[in-house]
Structure formats: C-alpha cells, structure tokens
Short mmCIF file of C-alpha atoms in Angstrom, two decimals:
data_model
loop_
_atom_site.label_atom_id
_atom_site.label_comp_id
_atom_site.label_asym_id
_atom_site.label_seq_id
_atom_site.Cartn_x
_atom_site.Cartn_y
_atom_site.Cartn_z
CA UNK A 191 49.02 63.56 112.37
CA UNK A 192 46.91 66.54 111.97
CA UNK A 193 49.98 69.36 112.02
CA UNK A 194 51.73 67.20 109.14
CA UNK A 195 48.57 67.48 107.07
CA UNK A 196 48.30 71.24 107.71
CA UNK A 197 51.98 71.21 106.41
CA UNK A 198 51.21 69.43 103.54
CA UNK A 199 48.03 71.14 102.89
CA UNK A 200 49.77 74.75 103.10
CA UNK A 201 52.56 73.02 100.53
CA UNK A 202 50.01 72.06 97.87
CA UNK A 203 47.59 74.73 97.89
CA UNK A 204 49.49 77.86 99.62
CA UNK A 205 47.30 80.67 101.40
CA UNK A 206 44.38 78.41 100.20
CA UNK A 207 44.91 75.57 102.28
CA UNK A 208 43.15 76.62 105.30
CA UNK A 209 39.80 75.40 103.84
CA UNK A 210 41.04 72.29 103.48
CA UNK A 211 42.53 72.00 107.24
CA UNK A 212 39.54 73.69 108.70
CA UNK A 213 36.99 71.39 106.76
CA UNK A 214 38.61 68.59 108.64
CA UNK A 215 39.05 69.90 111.94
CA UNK A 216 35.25 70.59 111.20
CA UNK A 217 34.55 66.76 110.40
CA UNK A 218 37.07 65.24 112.93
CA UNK A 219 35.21 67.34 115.93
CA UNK A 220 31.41 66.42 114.59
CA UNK A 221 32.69 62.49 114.38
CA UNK A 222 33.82 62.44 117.66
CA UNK A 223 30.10 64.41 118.64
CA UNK A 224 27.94 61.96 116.98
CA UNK A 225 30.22 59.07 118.44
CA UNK A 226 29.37 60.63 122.44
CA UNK A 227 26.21 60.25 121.26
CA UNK A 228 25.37 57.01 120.57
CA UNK A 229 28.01 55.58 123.17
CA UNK A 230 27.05 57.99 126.34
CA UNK A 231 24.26 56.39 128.12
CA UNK A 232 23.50 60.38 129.28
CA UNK A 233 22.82 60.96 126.11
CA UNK A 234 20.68 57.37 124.94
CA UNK A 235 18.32 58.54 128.57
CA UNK A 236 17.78 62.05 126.77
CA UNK A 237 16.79 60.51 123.50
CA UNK A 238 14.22 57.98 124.99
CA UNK A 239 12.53 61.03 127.74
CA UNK A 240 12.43 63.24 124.23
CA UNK A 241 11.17 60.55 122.25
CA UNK A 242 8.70 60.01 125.10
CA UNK A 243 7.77 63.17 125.43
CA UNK A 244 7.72 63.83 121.76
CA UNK A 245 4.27 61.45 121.01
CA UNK A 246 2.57 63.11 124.33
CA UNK A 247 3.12 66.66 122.84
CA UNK A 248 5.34 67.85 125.12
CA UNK A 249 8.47 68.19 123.39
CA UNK A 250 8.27 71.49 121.59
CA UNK A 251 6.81 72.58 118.00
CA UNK A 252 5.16 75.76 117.15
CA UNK A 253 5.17 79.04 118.61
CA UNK A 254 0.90 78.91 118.24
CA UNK A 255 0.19 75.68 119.90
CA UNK A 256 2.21 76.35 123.00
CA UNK A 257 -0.84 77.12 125.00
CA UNK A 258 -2.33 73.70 124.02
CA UNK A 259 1.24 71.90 125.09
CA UNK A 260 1.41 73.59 128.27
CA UNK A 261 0.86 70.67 130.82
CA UNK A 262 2.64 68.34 128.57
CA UNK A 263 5.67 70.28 128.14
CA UNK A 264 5.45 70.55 131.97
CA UNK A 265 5.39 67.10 132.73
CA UNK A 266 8.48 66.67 130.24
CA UNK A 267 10.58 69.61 132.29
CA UNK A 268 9.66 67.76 135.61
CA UNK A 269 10.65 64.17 133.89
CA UNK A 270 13.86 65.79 132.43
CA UNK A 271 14.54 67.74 136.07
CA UNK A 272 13.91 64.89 138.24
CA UNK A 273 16.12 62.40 136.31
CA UNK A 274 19.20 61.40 138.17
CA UNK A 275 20.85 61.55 135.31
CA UNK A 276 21.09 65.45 135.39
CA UNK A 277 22.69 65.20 138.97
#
C-alpha cells in the first residue's frame, strides 16, 4: 500500500523521506510505461513502421542531412498517417 509506505518512510527518515516516496512513485509509473509498451499492440505497430522506416532513412537523425531524408521521411509520415491504427 503506497500511503502506508509514505507513513513509514516519513517515520524513519522525517522531512527526508520524500526522496524515498517520490523515487518510487517515479519507478512504479515508468514500470507500468514500459509494461504498455511491450503489451499494447498500438505500440508493437509503431515500433515495426519506425524500425521500418529507420533502415530506409526516414526516421530522423541529424539536423544536416535532413535535405537528403526528405522523401524518406515523407513516405514514413504518410505510412504513420495512413495507419488505421492512429484512427
């Protein structure tokens, strides 16, 4: 129980114990993140059009090659627009 911890937390450590609370609020929130990610299909589709995109040039890098990327990154938008998944 998170509010029991806090509690126990504030007993041990005083005005200090907020670090420790907020450290695993922190951790709790990114767990449950990474675990939409890999269980959300949503999110599996993204991966594979980025990954896609990613060895055709079209998925970002530097600021001085964008001209060079330009019909790549296009066809990515257009991919990543007309996916049904975004609907």
């Amino acid at each position: 129980d998170p509010t029991t911890y806090e509690d126990t937390l504030r007993n041990m450590f005083g005005i200090h114990a907020y670090i420790g609370f907020t450290l695993d609020r922190i951790v709790t929130y990114a767990v449950r993140q990474l675990q939409q990610l890999v269980t959300e299909e949503t999110c599996a589709e993204c991966y594979r059009l980025h990954s896609k995109y990613k060895l055709k040039g079209g998925a970002g890098g530097n600021c001085n090659g964008a001209a060079s990327r330009q019909s790549a990154e296009s066809a990515y938008l257009r991919a990543a627009t007309g996916s049904t998944f975004w609907r």
